[in-house]
mmCIF file of C-alpha atoms and ligand atoms in Angstrom:
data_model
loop_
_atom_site.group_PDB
_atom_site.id
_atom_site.type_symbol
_atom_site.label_atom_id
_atom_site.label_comp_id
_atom_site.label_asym_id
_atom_site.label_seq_id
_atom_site.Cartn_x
_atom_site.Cartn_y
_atom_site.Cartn_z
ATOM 1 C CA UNK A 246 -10.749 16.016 3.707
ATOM 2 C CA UNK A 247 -9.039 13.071 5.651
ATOM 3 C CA UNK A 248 -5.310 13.754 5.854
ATOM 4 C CA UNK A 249 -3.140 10.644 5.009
ATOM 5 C CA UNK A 250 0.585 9.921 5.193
ATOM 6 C CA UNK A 251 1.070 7.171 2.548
ATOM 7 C CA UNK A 252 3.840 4.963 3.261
ATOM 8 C CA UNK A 253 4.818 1.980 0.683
ATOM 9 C CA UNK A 254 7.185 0.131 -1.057
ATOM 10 C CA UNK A 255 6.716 1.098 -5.152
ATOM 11 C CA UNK A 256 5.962 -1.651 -6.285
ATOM 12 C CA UNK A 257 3.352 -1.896 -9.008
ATOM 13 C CA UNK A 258 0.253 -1.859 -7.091
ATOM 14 C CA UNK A 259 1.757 0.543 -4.495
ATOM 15 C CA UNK A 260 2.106 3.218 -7.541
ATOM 16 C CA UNK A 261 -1.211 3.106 -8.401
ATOM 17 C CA UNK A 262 -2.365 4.000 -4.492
ATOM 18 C CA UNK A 263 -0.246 7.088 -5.181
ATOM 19 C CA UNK A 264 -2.431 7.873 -8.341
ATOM 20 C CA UNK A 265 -5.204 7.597 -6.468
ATOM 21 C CA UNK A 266 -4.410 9.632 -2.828
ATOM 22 C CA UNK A 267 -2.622 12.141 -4.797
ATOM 23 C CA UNK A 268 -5.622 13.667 -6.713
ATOM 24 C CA UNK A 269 -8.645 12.526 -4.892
ATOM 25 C CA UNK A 270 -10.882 15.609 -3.332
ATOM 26 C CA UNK A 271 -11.628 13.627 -0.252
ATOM 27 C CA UNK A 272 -8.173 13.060 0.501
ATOM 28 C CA UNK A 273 -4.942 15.407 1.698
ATOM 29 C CA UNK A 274 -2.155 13.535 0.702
ATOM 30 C CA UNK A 275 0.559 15.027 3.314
ATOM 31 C CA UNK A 276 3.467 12.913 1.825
ATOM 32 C CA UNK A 277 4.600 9.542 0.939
ATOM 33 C CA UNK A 278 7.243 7.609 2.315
ATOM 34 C CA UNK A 279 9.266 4.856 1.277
ATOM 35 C CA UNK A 280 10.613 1.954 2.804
ATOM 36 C CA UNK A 281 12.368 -1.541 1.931
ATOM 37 C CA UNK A 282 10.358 -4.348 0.572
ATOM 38 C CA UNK A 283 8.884 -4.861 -2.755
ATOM 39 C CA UNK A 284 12.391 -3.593 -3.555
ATOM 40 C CA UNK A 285 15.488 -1.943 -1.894
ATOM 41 C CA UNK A 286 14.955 1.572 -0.370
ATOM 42 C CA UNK A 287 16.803 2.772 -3.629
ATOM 43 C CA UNK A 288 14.497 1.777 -5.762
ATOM 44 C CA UNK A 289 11.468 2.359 -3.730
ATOM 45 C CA UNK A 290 12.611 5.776 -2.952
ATOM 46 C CA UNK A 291 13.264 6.174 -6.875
ATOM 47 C CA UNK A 292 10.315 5.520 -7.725
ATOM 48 C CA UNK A 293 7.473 7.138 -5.893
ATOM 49 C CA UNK A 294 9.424 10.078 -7.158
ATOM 50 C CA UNK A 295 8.850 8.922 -11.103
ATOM 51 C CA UNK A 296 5.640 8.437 -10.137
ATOM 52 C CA UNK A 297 4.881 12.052 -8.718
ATOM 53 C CA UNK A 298 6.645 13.716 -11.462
ATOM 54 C CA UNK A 299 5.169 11.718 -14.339
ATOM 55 C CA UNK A 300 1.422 12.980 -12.787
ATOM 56 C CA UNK A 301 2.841 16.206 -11.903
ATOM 57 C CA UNK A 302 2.199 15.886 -7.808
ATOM 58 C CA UNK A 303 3.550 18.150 -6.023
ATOM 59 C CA UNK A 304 3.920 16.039 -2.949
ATOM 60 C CA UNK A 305 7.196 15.414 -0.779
ATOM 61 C CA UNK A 306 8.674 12.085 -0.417
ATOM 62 C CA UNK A 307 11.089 10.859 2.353
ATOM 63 C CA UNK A 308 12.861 7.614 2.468
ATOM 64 C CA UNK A 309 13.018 5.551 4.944
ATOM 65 C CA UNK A 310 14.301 1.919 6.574
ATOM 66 C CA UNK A 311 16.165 -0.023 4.148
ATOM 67 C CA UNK A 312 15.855 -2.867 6.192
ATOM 68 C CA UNK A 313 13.550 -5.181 8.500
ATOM 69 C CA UNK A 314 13.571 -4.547 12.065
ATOM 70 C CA UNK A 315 14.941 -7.976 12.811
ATOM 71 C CA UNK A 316 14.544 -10.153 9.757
ATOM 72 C CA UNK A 317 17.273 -10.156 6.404
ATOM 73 C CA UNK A 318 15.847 -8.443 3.591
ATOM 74 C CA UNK A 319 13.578 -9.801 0.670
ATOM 75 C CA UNK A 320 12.377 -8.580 -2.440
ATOM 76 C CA UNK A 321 9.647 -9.367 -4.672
ATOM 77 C CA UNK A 322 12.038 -8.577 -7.855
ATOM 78 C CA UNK A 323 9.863 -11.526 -9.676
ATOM 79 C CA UNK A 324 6.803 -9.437 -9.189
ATOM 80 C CA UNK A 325 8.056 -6.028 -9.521
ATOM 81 C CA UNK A 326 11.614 -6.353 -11.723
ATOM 82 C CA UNK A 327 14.765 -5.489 -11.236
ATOM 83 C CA UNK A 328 13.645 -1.942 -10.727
ATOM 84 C CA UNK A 329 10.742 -1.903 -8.696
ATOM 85 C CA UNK A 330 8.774 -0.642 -11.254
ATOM 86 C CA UNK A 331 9.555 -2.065 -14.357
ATOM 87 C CA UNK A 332 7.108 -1.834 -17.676
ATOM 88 C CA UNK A 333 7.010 2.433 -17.832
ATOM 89 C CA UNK A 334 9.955 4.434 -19.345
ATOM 90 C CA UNK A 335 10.428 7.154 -16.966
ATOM 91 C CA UNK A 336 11.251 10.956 -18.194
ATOM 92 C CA UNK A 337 14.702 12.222 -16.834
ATOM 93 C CA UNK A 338 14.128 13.032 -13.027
ATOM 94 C CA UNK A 339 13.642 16.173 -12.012
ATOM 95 C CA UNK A 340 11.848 15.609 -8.664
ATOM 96 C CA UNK A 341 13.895 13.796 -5.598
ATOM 97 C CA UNK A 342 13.610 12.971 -1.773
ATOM 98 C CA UNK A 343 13.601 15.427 0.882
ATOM 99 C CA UNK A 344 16.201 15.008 3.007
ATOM 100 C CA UNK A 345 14.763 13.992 6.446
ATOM 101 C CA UNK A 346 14.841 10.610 7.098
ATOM 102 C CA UNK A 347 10.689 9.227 7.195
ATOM 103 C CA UNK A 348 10.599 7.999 10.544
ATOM 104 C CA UNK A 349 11.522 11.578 12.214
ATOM 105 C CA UNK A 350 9.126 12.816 9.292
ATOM 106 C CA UNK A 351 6.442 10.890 10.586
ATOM 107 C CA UNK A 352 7.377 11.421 14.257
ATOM 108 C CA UNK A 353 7.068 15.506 13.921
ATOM 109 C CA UNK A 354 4.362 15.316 12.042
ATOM 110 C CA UNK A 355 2.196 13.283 14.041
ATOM 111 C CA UNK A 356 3.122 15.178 17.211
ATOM 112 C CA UNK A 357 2.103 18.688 15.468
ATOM 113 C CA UNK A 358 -1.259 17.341 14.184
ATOM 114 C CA UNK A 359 -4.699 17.556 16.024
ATOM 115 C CA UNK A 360 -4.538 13.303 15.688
ATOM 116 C CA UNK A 361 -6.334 13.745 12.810
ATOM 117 C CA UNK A 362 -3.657 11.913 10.275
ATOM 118 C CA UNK A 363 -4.373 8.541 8.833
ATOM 119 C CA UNK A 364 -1.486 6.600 8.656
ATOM 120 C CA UNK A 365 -1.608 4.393 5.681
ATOM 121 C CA UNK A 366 0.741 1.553 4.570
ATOM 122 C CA UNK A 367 1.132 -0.497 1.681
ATOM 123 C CA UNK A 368 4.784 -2.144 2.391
ATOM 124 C CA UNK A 369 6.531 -3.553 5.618
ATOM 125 C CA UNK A 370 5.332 -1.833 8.363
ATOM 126 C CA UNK A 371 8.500 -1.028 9.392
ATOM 127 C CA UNK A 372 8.795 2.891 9.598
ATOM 128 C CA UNK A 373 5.590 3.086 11.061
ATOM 129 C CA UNK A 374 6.773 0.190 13.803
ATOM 130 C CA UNK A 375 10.364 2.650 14.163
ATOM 131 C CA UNK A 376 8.188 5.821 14.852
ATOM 132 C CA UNK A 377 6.479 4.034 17.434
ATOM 133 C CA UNK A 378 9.283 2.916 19.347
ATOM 134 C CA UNK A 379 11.468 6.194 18.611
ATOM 135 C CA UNK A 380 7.995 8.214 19.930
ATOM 136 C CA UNK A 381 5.555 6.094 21.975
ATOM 137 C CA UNK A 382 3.585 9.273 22.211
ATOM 138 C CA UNK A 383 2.717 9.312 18.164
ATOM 139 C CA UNK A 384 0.522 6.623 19.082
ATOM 140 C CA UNK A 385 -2.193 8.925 20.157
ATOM 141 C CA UNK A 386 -2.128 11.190 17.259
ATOM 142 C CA UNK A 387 -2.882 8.337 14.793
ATOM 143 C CA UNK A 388 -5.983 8.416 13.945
ATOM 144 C CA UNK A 389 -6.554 5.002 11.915
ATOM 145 C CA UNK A 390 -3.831 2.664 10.664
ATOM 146 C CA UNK A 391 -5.075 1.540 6.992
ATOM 147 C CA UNK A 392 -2.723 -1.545 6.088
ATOM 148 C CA UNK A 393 -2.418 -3.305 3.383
ATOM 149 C CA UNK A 394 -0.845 -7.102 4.343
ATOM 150 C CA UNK A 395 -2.107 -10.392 6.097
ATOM 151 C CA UNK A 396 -4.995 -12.418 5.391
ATOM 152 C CA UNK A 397 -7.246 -14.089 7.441
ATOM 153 C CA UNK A 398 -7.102 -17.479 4.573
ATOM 154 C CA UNK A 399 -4.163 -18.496 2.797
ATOM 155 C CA UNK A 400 -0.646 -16.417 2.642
ATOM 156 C CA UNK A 401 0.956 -15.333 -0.872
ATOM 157 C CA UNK A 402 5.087 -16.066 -0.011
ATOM 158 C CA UNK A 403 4.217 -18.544 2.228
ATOM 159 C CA UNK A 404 0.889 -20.748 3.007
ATOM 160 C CA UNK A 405 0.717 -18.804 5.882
ATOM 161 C CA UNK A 406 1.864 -15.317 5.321
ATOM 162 C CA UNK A 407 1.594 -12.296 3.032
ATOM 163 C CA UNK A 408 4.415 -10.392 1.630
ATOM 164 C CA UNK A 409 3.975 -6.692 3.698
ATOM 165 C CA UNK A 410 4.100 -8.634 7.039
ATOM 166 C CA UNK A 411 6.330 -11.708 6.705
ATOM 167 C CA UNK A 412 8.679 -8.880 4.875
ATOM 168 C CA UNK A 413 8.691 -7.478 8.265
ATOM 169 C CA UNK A 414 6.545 -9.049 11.205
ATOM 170 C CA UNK A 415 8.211 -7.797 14.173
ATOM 171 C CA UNK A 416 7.017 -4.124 12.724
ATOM 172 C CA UNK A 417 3.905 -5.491 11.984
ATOM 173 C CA UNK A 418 3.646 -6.806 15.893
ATOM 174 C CA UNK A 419 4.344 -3.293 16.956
ATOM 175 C CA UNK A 420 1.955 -1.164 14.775
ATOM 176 C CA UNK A 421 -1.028 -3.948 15.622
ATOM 177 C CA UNK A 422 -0.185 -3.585 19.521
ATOM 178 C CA UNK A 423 -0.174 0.514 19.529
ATOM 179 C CA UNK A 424 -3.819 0.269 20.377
ATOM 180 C CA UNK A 425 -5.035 2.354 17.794
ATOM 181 C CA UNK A 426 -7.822 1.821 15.303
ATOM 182 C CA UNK A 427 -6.785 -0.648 12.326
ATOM 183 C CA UNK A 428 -7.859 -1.756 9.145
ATOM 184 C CA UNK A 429 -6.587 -4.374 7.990
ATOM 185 C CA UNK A 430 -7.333 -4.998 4.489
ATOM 186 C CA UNK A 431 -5.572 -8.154 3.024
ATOM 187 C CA UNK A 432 -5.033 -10.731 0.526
ATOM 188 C CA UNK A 433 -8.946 -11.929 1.617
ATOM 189 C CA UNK A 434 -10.378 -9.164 -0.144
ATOM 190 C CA UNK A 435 -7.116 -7.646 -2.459
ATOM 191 C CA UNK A 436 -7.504 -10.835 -4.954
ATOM 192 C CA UNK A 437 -11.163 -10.180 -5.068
ATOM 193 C CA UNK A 438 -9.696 -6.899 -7.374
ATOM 194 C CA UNK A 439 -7.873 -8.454 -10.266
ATOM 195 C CA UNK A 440 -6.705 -6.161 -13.001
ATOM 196 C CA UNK A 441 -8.137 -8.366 -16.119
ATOM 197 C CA UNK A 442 -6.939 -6.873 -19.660
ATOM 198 C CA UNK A 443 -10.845 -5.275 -19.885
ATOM 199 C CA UNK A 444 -10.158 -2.933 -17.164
ATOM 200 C CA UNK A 445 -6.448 -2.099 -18.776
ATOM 201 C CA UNK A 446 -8.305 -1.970 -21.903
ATOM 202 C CA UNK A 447 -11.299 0.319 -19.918
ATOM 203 C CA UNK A 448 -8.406 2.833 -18.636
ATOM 204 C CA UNK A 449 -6.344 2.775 -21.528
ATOM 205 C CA UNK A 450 -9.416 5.048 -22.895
ATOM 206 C CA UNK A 451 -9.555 7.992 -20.660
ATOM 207 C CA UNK A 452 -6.650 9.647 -21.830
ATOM 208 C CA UNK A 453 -5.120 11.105 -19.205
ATOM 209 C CA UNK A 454 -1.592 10.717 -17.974
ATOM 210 C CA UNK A 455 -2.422 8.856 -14.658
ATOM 211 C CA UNK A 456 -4.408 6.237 -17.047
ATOM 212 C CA UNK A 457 -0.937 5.987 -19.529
ATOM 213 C CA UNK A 458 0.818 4.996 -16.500
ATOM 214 C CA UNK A 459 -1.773 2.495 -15.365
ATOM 215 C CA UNK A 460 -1.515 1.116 -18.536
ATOM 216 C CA UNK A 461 2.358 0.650 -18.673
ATOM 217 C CA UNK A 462 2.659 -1.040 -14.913
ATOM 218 C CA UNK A 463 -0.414 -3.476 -15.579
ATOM 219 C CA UNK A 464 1.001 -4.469 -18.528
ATOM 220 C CA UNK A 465 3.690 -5.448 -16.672
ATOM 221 C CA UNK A 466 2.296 -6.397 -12.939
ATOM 222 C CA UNK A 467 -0.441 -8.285 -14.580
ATOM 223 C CA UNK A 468 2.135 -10.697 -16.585
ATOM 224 C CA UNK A 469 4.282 -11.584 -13.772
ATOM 225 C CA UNK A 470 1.392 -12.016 -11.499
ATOM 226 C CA UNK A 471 0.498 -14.559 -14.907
ATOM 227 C CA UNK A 472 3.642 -15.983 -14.580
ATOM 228 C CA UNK A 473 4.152 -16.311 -10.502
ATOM 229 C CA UNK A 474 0.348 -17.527 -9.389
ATOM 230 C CA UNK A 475 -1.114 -18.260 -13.210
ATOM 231 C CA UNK A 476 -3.753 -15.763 -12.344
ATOM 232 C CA UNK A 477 -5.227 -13.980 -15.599
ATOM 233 C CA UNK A 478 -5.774 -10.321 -13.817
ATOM 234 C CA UNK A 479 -3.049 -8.923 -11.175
ATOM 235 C CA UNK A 480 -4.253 -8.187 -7.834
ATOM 236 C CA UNK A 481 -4.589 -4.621 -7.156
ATOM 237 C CA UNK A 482 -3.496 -4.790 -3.139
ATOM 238 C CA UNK A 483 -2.456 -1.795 -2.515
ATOM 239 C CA UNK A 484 -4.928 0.998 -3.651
ATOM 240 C CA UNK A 485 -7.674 -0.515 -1.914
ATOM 241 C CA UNK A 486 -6.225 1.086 0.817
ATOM 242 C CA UNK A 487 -6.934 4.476 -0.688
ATOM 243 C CA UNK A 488 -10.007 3.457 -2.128
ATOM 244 C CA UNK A 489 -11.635 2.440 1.082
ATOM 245 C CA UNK A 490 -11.140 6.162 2.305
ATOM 246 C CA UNK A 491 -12.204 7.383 -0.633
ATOM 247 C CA UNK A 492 -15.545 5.408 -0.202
ATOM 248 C CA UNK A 493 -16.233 4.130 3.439
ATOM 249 C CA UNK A 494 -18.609 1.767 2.130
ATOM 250 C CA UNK A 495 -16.456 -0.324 -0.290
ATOM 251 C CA UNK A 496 -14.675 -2.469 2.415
ATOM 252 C CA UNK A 497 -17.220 -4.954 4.544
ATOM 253 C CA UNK A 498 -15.001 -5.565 7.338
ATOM 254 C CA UNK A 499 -15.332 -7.384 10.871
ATOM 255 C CA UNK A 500 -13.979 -7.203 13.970
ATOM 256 C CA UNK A 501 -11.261 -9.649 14.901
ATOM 257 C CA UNK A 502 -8.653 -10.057 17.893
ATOM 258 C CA UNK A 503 -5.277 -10.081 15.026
ATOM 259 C CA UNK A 504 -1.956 -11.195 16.186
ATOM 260 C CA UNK A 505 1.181 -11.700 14.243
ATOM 261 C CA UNK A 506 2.880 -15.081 14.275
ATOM 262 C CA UNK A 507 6.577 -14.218 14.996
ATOM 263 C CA UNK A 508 8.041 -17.729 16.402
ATOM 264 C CA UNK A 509 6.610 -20.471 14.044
ATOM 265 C CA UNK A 510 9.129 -21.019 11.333
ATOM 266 C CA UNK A 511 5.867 -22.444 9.183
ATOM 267 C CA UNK A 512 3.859 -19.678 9.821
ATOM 268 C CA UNK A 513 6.146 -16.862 10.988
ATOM 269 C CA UNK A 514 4.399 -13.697 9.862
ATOM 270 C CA UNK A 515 0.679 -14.963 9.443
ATOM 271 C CA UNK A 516 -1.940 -12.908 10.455
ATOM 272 C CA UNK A 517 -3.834 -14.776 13.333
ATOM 273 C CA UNK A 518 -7.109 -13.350 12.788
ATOM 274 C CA UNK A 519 -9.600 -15.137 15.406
ATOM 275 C CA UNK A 520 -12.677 -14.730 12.774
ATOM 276 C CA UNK A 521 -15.151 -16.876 14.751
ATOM 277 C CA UNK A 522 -13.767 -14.782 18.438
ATOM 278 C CA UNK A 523 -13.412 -18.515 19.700
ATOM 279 C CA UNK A 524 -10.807 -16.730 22.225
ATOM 280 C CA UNK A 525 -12.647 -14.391 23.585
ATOM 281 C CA UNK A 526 -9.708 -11.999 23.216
ATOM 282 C CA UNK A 527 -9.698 -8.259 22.161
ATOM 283 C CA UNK A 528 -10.957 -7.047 19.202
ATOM 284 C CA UNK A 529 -7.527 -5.559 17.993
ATOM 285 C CA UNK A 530 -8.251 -4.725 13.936
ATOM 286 C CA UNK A 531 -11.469 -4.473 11.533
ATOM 287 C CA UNK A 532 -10.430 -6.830 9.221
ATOM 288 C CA UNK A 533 -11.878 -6.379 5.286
ATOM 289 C CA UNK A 534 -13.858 -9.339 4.300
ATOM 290 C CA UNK A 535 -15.511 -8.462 1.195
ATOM 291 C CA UNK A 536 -15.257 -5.376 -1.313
ATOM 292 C CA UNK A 537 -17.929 -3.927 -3.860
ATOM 293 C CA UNK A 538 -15.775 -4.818 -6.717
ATOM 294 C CA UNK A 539 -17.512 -2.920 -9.626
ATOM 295 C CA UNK A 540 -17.586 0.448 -6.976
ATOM 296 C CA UNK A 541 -13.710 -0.191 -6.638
ATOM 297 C CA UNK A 542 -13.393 0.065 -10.718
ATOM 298 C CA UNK A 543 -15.357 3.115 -10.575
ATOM 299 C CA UNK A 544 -13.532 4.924 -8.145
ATOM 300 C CA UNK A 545 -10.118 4.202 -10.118
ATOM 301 C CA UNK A 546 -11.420 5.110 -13.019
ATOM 302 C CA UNK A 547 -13.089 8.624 -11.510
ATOM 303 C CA UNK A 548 -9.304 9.148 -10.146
ATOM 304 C CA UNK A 549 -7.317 8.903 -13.073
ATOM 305 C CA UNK A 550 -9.909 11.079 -15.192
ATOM 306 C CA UNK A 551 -8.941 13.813 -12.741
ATOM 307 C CA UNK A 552 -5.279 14.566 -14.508
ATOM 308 C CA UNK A 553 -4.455 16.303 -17.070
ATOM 309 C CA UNK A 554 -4.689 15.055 -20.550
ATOM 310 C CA UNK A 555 -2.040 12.332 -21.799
ATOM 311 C CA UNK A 556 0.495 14.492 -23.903
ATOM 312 C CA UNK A 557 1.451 12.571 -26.816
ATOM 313 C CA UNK A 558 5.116 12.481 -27.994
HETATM 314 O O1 RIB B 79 1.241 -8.976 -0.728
HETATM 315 C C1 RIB B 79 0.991 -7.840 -1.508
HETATM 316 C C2 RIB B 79 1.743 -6.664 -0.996
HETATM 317 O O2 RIB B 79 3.143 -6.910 -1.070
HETATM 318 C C3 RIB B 79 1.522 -5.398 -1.838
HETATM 319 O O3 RIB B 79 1.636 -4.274 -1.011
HETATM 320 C C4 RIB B 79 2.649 -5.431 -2.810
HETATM 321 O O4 RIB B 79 3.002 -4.120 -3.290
HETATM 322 C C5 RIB B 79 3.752 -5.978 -1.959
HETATM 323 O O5 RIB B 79 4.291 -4.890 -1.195
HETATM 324 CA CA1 CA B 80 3.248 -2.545 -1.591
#
């Protein structure tokens, strides 16, 4: 099993990476943490915890930055309501934070591990980045950084930049230069996985609670994704994260030198990704530039079969 510390910003898309590293045999899901981005550390926070108690996941959450490194603070509210997580009706809450902070969460952790954790993010990098500079020494117990963010093509909050790093690019900067093994799977191969109303339609009959919940956050993520960008199916970013570990071969990826754009005011948080090598720098991150699409459905749909049965009211 390949032990993972999931650390996001629920969010939508983020929620349903939780579904699937939370009950996934090939997977030890050591904890999630929350940061800042999608929505504020409240919310984010608020929600992975909905989310673990509506599966019934025993799994600790810590919260963590509620703010960039260096940057102000913005939301994707138009993307993800006023919540975070709006569309599902959440029972009264009966599961809650620990009370360690994430970055010293991650910090300890790492440090007592054989450097066999996979660090996984699907918001602003910007616990990871805090850990690194809190503990330089983590950075040899990582053993992969998964990420969702960047693109090697076009940007989705600016031409230029996606959400996860322009939320945060100085964080981004510091988890790409820790010198450890990345993935970088962005928006190049994300919108290649677009929730169309078949696949709701497709989980809506398994049953289970993890597909109820599916249902109720596509319903919503896939309208405002209809009303921001006018595409028909949302983008499902963030669990092909956890999908890719579930299945090494879903992700083609190449080997790219990736920097982070931090001074441009156009650009500021692109992901430079030097497909063609024409500078003959370091290879710094596998970058994802194609996904088996139809393997991707599969493996969602194997996940959320795994819970219990859907208890109707
Ligand atoms: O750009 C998409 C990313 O930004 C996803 O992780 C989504 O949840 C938001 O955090
Ligand atoms: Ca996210």
């Amino acid at each position: 099993m390949e032990r993972i510390i999931l650390d996001c910003d629920p969010g939508h898309d983020d929620a349903v990476a939780i579904m699937l590293a939370a009950n996934s045999p090939q997977l030890e899901l050591l904890a999630v943490t929350t940061v800042a981005g999608n929505q504020t550390l409240e919310n984010t926070r608020r929600n992975a915890c909905n989310v673990l108690q509506w599966l019934g996941r025993d799994v600790p959450v810590y919260a963590g930055c509620d703010r960039p490194l260096v940057r102000a603070q913005q939301i994707a509210a138009d993307i993800h309501g006023k919540t975070g997580l709006d569309g599902p009706v959440f029972p009264p809450r009966t599961k809650f934070p620990e009370a360690e902070h994430a970055v010293p969460f991650i910090i300890r952790t790492l440090m007592a591990s054989d450097g066999d954790i996979t660090m996984v993010t699907t918001g602003p990098m910007t616990n990871l980045a805090m850990a690194l500079r809190l503990e330089p020494r983590i950075a040899e117990k990582i053993r992969r950084i998964v990420l969702m963010g960047g693109s090697y093509q076009n940007g989705n909050v600016t031409p230029a930049a996606e959400f996860n790093i322009y939320a945060d690019a100085e964080a981004a900067h510091i988890c790409f230069t820790a010198g450890r093994p990345i993935t970088m799977v962005g928006l190049d191969v994300t919108r290649k996985v677009l929730c169309y109303s078949a696949v709701v339609d497709r989980m809506e009959r398994i049953g289970t609670r993890a597909s109820r919940l599916f249902v109720e956050l596509m319903r919503f993520f896939c309208q405002t994704q209809k009303e921001v960008y006018g595409m028909e199916g949302g983008p499902l970013h963030d669990p092909l994260t956890i999908a890719s570990l579930i299945d090494p071969t879903l992700l083609t990826t190449k080997p790219m030198n990736v920097r982070v754009e931090l001074r441009s005011s156009d650009s500021y948080g692109r992901t430079n990704c030097d497909y063609y090598g024409y500078l003959g720098l370091p290879v710094t991150a596998d970058v994802a530039v194609d996904v088996n699409v139809p393997r991707f459905w599969d493996i969602v749909e194997e996940c959320l079969r795994r819970y219990e049965p859907e208890v109707t009211p």
